[in-house]
PDB file of C-alpha atoms in Angstrom:
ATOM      1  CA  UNK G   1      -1.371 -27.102 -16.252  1.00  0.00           C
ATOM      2  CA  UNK G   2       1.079 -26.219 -13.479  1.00  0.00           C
ATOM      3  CA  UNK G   3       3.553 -24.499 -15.557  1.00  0.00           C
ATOM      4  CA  UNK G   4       0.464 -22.014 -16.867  1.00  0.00           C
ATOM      5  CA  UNK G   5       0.101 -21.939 -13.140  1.00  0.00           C
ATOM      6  CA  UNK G   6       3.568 -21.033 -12.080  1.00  0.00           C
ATOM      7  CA  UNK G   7       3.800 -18.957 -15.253  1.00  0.00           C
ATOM      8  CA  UNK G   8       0.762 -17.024 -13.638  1.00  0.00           C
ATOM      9  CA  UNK G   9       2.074 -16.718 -10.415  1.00  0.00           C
ATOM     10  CA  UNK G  10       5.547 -15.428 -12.200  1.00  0.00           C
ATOM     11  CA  UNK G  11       3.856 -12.468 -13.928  1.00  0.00           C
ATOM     12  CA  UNK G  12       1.581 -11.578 -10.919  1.00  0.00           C
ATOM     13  CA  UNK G  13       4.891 -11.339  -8.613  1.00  0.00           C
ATOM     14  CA  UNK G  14       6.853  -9.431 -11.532  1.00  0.00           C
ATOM     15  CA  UNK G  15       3.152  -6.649 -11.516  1.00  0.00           C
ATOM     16  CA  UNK G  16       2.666  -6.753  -7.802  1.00  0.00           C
ATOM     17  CA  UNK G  17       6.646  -6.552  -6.989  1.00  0.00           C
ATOM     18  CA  UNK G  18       7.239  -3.957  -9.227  1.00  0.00           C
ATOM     19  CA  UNK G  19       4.559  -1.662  -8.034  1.00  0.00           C
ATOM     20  CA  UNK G  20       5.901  -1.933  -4.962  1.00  0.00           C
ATOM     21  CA  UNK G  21       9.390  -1.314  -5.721  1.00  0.00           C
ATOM     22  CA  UNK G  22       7.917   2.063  -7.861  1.00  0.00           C
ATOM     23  CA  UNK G  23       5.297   3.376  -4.748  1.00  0.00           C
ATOM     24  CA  UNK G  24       7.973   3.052  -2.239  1.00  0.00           C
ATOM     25  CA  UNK G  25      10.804   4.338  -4.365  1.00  0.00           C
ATOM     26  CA  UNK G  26       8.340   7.469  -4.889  1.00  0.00           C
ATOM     27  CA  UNK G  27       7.164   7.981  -1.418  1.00  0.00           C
ATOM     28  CA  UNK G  28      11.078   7.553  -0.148  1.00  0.00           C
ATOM     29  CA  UNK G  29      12.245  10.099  -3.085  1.00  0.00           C
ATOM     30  CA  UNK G  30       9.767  12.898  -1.524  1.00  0.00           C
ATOM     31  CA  UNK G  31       9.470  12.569   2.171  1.00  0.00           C
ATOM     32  CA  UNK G  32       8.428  15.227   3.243  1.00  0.00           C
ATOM     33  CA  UNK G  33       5.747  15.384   0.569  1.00  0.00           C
ATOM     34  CA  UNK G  34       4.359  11.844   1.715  1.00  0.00           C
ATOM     35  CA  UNK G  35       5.177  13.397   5.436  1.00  0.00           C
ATOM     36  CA  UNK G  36       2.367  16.081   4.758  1.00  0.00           C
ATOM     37  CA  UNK G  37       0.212  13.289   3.040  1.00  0.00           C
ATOM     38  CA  UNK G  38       0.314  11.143   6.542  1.00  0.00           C
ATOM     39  CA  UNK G  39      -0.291  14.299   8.422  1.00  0.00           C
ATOM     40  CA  UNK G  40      -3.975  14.683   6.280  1.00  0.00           C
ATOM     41  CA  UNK G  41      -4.499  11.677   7.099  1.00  0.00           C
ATOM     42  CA  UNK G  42      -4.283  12.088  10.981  1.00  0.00           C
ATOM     43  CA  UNK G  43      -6.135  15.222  11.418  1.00  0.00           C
ATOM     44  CA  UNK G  44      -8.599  15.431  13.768  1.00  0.00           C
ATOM     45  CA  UNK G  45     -11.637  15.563  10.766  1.00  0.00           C
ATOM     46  CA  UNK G  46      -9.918  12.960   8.765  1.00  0.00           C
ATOM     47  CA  UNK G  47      -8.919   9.875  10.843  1.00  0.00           C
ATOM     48  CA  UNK G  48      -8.019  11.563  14.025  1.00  0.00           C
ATOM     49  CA  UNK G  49      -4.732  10.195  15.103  1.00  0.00           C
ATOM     50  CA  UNK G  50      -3.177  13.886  15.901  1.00  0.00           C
ATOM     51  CA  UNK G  51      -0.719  11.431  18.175  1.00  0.00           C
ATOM     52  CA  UNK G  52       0.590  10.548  15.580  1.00  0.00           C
ATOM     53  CA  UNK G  53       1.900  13.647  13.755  1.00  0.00           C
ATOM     54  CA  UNK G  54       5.043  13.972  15.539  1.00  0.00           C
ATOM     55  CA  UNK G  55       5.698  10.786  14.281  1.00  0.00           C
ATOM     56  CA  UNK G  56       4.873  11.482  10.699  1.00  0.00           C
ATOM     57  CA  UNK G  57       7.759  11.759   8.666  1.00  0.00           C
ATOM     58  CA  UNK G  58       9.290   8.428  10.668  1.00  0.00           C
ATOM     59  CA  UNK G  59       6.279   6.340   9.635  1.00  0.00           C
ATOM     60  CA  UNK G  60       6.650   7.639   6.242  1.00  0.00           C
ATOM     61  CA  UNK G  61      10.185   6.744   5.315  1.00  0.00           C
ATOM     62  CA  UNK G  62       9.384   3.162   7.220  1.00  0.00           C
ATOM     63  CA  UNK G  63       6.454   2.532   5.143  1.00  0.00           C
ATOM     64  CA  UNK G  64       8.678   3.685   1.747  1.00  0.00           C
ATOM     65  CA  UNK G  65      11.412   1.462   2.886  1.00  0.00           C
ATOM     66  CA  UNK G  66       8.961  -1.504   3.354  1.00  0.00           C
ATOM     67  CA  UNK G  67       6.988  -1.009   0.676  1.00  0.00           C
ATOM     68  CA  UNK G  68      10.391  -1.445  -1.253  1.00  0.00           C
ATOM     69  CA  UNK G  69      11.700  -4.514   0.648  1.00  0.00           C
ATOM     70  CA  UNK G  70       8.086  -6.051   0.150  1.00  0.00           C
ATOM     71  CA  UNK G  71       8.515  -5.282  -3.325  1.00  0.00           C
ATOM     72  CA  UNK G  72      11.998  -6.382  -3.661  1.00  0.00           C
ATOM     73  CA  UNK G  73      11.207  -9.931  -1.866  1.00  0.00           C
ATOM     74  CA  UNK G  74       8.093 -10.675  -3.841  1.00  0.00           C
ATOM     75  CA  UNK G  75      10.719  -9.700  -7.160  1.00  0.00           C
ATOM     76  CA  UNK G  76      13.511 -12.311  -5.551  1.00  0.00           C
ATOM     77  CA  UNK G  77      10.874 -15.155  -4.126  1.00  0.00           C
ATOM     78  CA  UNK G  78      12.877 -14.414  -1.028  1.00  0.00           C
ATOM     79  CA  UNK G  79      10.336 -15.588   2.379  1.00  0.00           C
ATOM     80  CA  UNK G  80       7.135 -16.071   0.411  1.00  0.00           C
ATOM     81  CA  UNK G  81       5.202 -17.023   2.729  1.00  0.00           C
ATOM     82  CA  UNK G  82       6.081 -14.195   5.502  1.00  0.00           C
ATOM     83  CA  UNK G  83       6.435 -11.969   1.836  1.00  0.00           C
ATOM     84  CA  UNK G  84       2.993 -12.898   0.867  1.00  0.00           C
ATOM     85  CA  UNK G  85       1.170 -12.280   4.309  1.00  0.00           C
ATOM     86  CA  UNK G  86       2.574  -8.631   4.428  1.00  0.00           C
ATOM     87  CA  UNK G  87       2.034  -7.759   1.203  1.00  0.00           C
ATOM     88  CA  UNK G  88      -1.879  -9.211   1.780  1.00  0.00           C
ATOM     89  CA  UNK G  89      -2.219  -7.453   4.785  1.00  0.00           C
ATOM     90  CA  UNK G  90      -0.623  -4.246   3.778  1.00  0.00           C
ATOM     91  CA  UNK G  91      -2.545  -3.949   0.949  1.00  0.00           C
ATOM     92  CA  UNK G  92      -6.126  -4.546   2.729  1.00  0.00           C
ATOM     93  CA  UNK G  93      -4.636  -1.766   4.521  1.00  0.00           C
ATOM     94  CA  UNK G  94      -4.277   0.695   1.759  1.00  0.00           C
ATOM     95  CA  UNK G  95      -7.867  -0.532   0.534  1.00  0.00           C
ATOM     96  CA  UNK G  96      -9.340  -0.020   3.755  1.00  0.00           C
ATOM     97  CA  UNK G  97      -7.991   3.245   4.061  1.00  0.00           C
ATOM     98  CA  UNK G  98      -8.741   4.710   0.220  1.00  0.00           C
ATOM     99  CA  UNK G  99     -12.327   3.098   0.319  1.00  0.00           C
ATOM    100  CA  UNK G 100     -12.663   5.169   4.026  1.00  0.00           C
ATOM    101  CA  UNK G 101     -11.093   8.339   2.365  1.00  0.00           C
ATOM    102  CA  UNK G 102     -13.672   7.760  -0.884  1.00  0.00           C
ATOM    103  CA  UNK G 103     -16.414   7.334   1.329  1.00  0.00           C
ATOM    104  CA  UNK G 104     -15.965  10.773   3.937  1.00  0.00           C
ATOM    105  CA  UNK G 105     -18.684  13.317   3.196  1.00  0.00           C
ATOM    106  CA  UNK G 106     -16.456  16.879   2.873  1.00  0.00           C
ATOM    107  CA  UNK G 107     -20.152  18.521   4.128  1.00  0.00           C
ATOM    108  CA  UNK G 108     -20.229  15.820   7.091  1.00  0.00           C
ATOM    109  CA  UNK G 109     -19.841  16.641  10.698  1.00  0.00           C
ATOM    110  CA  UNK G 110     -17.697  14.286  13.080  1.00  0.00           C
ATOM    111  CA  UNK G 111     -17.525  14.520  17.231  1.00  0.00           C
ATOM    112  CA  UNK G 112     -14.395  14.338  18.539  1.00  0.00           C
ATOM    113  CA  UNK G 113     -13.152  14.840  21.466  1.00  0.00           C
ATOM    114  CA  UNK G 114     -10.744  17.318  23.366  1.00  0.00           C
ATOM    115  CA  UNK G 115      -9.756  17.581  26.616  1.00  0.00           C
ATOM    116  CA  UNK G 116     -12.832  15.872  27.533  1.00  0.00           C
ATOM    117  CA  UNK G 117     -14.853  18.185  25.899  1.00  0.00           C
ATOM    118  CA  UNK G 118     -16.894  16.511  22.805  1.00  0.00           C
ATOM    119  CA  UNK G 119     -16.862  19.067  19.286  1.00  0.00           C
ATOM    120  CA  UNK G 120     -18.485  19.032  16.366  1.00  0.00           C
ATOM    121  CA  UNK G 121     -16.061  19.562  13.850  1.00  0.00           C
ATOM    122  CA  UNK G 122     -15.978  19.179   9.865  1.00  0.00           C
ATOM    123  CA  UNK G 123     -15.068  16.039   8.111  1.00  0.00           C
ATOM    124  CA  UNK G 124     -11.481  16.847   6.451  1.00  0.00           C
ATOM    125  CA  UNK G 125     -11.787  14.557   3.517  1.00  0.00           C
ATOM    126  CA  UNK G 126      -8.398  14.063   1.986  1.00  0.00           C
ATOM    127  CA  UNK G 127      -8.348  14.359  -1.889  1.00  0.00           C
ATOM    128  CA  UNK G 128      -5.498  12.660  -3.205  1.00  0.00           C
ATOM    129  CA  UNK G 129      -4.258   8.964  -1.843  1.00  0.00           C
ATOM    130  CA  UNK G 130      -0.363   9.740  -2.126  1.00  0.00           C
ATOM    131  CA  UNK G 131       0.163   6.165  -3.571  1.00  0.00           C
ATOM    132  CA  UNK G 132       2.270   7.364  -6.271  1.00  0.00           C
ATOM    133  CA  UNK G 133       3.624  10.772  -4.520  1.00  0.00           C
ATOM    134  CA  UNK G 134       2.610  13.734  -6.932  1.00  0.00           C
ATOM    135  CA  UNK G 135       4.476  11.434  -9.455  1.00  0.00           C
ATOM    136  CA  UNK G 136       0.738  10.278 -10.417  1.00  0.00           C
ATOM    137  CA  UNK G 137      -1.515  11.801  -8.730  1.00  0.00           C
ATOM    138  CA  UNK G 138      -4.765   9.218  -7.753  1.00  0.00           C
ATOM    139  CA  UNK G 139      -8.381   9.870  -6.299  1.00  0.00           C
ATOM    140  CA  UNK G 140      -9.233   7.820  -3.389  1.00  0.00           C
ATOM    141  CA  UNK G 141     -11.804   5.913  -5.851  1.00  0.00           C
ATOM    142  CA  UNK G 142      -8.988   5.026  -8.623  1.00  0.00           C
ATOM    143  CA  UNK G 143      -6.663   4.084  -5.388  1.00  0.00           C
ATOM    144  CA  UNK G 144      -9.063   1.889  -4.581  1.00  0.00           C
ATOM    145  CA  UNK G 145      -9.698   0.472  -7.590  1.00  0.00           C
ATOM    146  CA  UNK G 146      -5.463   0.182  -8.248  1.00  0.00           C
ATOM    147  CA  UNK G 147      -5.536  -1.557  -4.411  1.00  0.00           C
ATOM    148  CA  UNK G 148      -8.603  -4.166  -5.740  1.00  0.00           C
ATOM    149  CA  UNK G 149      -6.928  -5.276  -8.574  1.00  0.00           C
ATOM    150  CA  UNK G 150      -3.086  -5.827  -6.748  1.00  0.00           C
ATOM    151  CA  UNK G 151      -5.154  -7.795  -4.230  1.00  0.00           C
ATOM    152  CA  UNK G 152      -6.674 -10.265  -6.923  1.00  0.00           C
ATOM    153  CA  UNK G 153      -3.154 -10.617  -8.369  1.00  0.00           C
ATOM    154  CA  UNK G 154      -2.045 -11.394  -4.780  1.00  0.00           C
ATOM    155  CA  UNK G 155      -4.143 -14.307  -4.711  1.00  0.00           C
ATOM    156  CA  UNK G 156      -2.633 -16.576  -6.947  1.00  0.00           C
ATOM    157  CA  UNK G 157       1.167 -15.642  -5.257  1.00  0.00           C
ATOM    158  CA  UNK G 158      -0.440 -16.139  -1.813  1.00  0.00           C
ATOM    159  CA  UNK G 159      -1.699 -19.638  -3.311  1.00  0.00           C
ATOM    160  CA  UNK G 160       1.729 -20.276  -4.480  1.00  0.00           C
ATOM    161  CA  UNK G 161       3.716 -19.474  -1.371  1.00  0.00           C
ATOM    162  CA  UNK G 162       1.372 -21.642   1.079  1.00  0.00           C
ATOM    163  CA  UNK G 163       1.192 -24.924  -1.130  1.00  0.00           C
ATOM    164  CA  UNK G 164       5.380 -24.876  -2.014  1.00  0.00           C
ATOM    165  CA  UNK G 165       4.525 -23.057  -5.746  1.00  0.00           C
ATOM    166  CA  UNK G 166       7.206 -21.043  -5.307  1.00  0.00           C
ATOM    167  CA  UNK G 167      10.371 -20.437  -3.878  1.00  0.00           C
ATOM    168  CA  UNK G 168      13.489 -18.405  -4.799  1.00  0.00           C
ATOM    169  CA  UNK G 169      13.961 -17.450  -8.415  1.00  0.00           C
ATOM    170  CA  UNK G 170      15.859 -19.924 -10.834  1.00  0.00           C
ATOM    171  CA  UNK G 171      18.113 -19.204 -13.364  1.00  0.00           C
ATOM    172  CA  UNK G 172      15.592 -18.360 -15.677  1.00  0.00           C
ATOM    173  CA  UNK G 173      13.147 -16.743 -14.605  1.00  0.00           C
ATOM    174  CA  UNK G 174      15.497 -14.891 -12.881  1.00  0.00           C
ATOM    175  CA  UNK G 175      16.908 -13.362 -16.608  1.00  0.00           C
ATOM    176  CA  UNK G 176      12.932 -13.288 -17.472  1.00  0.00           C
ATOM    177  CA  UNK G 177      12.590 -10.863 -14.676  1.00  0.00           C
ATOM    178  CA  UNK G 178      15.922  -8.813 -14.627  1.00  0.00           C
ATOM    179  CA  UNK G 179      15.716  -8.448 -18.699  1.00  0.00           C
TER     180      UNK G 179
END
């Protein structure tokens, strides 16, 4: 029973890992494209974080590069327990945030406030996550979907990493995984 177990926890780190790895390497390979994608994001009729738009391309190559470390460590078994935490929280994250961008009304109005002064502006509903870059391009509904399903393989790793399951790779699952 605990080598279907371990087995289990293998192939969800290999799916999870790898996804990673791919997102990141996309986002990283196109940042200025993932720059515009944050910058959606942060307008005022979308989340309104305009503070943040300066800071856009920055915040994209740091969430490529740890999407790729995160990806990488989860691949190696390196830190799984500080691995598994980020990866869980980082993906509620990107759940959060696809379910919100599924969910805006594009005929909605939203307040916001300048200067002071409370608008009434539009909702800006962005129509494409930018999970996979323009490499494949995802609705905020199949995002979420993608994000629901790497958080129920998640599970069993988390599982793993907090009761000793697993640790760094041995010599074969290591050729398992690099083959």
């Amino acid at each position: 029973m605990r080598s279907i177990l371990l087995t289990l926890v293998h192939f969800c780190r290999m799916v999870v890992g790898s996804l990673l790895v791919i997102s990141g390497l996309i986002k990283s390979n196109d940042a200025r494209g993932f720059m515009y994608k944050l910058e959606e994001y942060f307008e005022p009729g979308a989340l309104n974080l305009e503070a943040w738009t300066p800071y856009a391309l920055e915040l994209g190559i740091t969430a490529s590069v740890g999407e790729i470390l995160l990806g990488v460590a989860l691949l190696v078994g390196a830190l799984p327990r500080l691995t598994t935490a980020l990866t869980t929280v980082l993906l509620l994250f990107f759940g959060w945030l696809t379910f919100y961008t599924h969910s805006c009304d594009p005929f909605g109005m939203k307040t916001v406030v300048f200067d002071g002064v409370a608008t009434e502006i539009a909702n800006q509903c962005v129509l494409a996550c930018g999970c996979f870059g323009n490499a494949i391009p995802l609705t905020p509904w199949e995002s979420f979907l993608k994000d629901v399903f790497l958080l129920v393989l998640t599970l069993p790793i988390l599982w793993a990493a907090w009761t000793g399951g697993f640790g760094l790779n041995d010599r074969r699952r290591a050729t398992v995984l690099y083959t």
